[in-house]
Short mmCIF file of C-alpha atoms in Angstrom, two decimals:
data_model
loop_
_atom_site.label_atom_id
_atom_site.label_comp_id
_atom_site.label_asym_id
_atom_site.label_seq_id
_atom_site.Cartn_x
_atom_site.Cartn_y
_atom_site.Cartn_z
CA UNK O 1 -12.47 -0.91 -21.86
CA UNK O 2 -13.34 -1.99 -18.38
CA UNK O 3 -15.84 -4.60 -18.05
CA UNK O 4 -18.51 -4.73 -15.17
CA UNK O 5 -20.62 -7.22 -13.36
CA UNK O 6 -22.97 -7.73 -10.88
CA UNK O 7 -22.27 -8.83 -7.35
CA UNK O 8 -24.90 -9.61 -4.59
CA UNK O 9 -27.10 -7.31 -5.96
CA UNK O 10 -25.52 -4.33 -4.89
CA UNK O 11 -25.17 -2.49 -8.61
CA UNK O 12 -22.05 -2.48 -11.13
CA UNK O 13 -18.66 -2.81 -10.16
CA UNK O 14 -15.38 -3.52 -11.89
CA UNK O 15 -14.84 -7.04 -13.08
CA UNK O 16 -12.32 -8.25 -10.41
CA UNK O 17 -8.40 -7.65 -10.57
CA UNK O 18 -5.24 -7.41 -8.68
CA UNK O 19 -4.56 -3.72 -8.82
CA UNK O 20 -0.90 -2.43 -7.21
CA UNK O 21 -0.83 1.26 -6.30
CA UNK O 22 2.68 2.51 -5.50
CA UNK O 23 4.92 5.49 -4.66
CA UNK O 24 7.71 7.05 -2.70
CA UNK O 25 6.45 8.27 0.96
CA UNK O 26 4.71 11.50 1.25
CA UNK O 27 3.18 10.87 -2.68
CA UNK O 28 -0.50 10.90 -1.02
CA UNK O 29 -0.55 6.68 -1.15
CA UNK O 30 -3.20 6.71 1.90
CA UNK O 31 -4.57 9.88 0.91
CA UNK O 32 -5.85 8.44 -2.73
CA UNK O 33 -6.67 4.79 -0.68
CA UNK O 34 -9.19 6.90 1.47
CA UNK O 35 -10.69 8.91 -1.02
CA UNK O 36 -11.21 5.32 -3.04
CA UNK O 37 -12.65 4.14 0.35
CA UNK O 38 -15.27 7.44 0.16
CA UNK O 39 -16.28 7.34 -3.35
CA UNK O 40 -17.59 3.46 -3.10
CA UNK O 41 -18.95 3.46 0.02
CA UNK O 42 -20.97 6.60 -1.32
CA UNK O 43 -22.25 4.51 -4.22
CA UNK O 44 -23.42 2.09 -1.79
CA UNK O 45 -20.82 -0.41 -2.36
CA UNK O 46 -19.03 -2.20 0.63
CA UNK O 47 -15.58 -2.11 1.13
CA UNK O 48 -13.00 -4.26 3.55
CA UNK O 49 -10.38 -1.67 4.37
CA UNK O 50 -7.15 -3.41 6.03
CA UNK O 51 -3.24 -2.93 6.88
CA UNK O 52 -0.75 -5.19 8.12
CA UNK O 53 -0.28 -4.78 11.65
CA UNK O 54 3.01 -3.54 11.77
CA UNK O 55 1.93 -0.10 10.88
CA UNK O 56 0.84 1.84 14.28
CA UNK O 57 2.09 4.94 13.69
CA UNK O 58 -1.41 6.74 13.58
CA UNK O 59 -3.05 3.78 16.11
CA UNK O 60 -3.60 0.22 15.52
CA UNK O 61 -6.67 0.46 14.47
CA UNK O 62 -6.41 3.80 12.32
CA UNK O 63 -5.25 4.33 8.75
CA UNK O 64 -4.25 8.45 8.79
CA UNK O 65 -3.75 10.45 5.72
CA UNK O 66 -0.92 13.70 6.34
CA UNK O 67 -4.09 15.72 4.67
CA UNK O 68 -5.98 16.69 8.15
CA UNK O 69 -9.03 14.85 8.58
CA UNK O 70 -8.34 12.61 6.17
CA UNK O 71 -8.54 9.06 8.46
CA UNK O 72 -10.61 5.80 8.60
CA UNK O 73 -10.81 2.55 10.93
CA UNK O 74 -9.04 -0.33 9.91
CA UNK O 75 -8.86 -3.86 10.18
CA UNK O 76 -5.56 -5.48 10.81
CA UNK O 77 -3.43 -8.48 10.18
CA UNK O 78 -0.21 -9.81 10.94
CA UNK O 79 2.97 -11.37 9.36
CA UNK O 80 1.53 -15.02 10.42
CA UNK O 81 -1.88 -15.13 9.48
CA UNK O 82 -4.02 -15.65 6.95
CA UNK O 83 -6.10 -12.91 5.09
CA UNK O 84 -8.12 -15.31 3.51
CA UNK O 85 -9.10 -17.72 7.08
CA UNK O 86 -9.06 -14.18 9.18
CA UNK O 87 -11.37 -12.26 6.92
CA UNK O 88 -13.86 -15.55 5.36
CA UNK O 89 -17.04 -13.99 6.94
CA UNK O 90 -16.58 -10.14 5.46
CA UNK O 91 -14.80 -11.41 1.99
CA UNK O 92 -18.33 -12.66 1.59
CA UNK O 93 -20.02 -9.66 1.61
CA UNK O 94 -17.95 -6.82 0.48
CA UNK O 95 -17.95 -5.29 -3.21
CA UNK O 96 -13.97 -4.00 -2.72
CA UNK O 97 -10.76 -4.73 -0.72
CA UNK O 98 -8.17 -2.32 0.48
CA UNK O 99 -5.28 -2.45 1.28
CA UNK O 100 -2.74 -0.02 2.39
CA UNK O 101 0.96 -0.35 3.59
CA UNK O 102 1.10 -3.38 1.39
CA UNK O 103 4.64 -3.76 1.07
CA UNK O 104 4.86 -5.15 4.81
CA UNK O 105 3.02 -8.40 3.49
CA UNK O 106 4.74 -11.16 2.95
CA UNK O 107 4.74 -13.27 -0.15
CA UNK O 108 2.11 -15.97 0.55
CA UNK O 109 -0.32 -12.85 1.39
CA UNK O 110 -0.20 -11.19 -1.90
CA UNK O 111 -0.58 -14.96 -3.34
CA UNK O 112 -3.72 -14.67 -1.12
CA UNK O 113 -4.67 -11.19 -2.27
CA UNK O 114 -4.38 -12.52 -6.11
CA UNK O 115 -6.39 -15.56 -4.97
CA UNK O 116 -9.37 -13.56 -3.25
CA UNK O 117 -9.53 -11.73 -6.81
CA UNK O 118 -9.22 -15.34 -8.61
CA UNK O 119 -11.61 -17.09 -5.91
CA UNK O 120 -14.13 -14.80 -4.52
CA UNK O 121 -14.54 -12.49 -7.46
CA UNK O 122 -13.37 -9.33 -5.83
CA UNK O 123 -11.45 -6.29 -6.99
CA UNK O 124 -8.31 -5.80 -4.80
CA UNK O 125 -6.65 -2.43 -4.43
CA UNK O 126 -3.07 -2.67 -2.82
CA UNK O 127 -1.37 0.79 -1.94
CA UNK O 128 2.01 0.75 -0.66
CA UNK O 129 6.16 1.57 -1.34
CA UNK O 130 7.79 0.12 -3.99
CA UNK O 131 11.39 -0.41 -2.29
CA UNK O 132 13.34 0.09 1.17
CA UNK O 133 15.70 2.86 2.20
CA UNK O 134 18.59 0.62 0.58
CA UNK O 135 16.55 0.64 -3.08
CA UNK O 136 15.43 -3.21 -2.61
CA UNK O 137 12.05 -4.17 -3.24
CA UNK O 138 9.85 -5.21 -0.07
CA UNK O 139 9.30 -8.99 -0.42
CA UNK O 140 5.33 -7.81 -0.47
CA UNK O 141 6.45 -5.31 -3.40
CA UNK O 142 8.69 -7.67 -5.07
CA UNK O 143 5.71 -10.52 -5.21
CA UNK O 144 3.01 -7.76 -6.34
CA UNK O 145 5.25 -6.61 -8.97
CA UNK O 146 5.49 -10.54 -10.84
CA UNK O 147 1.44 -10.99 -10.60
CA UNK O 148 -0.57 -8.03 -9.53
CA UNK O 149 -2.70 -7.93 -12.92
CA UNK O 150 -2.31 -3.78 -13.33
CA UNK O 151 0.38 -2.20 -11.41
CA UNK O 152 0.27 2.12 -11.03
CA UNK O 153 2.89 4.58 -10.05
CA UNK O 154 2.25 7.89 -8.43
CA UNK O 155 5.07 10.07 -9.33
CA UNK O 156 6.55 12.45 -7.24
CA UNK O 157 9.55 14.77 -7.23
CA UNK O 158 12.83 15.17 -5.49
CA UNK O 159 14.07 18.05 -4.52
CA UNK O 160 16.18 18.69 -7.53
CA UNK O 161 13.26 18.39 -10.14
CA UNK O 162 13.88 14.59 -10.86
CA UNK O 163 11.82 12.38 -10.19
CA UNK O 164 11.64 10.44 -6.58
CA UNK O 165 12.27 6.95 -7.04
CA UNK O 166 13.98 6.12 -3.49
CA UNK O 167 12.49 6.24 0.01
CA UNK O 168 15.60 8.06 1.57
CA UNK O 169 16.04 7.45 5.45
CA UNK O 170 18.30 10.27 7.23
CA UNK O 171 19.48 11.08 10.84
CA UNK O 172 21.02 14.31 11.73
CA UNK O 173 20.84 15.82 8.16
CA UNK O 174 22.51 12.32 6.33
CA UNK O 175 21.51 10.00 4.85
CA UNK O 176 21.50 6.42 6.09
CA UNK O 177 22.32 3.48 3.65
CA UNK O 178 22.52 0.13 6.51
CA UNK O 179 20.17 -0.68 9.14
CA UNK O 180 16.77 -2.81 9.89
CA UNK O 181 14.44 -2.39 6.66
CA UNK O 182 11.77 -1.52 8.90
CA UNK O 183 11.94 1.47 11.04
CA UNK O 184 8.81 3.19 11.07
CA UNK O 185 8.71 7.50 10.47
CA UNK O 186 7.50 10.35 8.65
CA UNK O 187 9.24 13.10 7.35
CA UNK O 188 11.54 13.21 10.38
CA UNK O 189 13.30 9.97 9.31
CA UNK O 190 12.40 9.61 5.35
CA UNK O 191 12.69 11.73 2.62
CA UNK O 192 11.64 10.86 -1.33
CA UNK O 193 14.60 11.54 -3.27
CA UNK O 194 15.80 10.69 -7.04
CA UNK O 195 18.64 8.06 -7.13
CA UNK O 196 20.87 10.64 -8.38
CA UNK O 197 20.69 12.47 -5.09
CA UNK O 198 20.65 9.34 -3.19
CA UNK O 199 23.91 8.23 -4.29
CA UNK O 200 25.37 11.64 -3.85
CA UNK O 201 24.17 12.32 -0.12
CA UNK O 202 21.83 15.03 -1.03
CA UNK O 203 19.13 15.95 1.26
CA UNK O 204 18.50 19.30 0.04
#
């Protein structure tokens, strides 16, 4: 049963917890982040929306779902900072965080993500990939998965009808297995496949 309480007089909102959202690319992550965003806001509630900065594949300053339309503005941070010092002043007056392309976060910043939740009292929602192209967790992934308080999964299939566990990255119809963990794409350049199909060089 979920518990509520009341913060800054603004109405009822979930007692405050660590909450990891995660699935292969192209499994409507951002889409479901946004639509979160939406339906609090609507309530009157005040949400901090961020992504590391890393991500600028829609803009710096834009967090873009594939569903046209389907976009917000977001605040950013980077490898070296600190949520917590950068974002004092808003943490103190928001209902909700977001966050989405988590898995580009380093360790201490999911530490600070659990603390915000322990600290300030604040629900945390953290969208992002599980693992790399090679199968390995992202360190921001890895550290989520030991002490995010509820971690979900949103399934989705490869091509064959199993489901996608691995974020496949391909060039010129094969698939890659060595290379920089970051390399930032779409469908062009990743592709959600089961492991199966992974192992066997199966795009299609």
């Amino acid at each position: 049963m979920v518990q509520f309480k009341i913060r800054g007089g603004r109405g009822m909102v979930p007692a405050a917890k660590l909450t990891f959202i995660y699935g292969c690319m192209g499994s409507a992550k951002t889409a479901q982040a946004l639509i979160q965003k939406f339906n609090y806001e609507e309530k009157g509630l005040k949400v901090l929306l961020l992504k590391p900065s890393m991500d600028t594949r829609d803009g710096k300053y834009i967090i873009k779902s594939r569903i046209e339309g389907l976009k917000a503005n977001t605040k950013i941070f980077n490898k070296t900072e600190s949520i917590i010092k950068k974002f004092n002043s808003e943490l103190k007056k928001i209902d909700f965080l977001i966050v989405d392309e988590v898995h580009f976060s380093t360790k201490n910043q999911i530490e600070e993500l659990k603390k915000i939740v322990d600290d300030f009292n604040i629900p945390v929602y953290a969208y992002g990939l599980r693992s790399n192209f090679k199968s390995e967790l992202f360190e921001g992934s890895k550290r989520l998965m030991e002490i995010a308080d509820d971690i979900k999964e949103i399934e989705s299939l490869c091509h064959c009808g199993r489901k996608a566990i691995i974020n496949a990255r391909y060039r010129n119809g094969k698939i890659i297995y060595k290379g920089d963990e970051v390399k930032l794409g779409r469908n062009d350049t990743y592709k959600a496949l089961c492991y199966k199909c992974y192992k066997e060089g199966k795009l299609k």
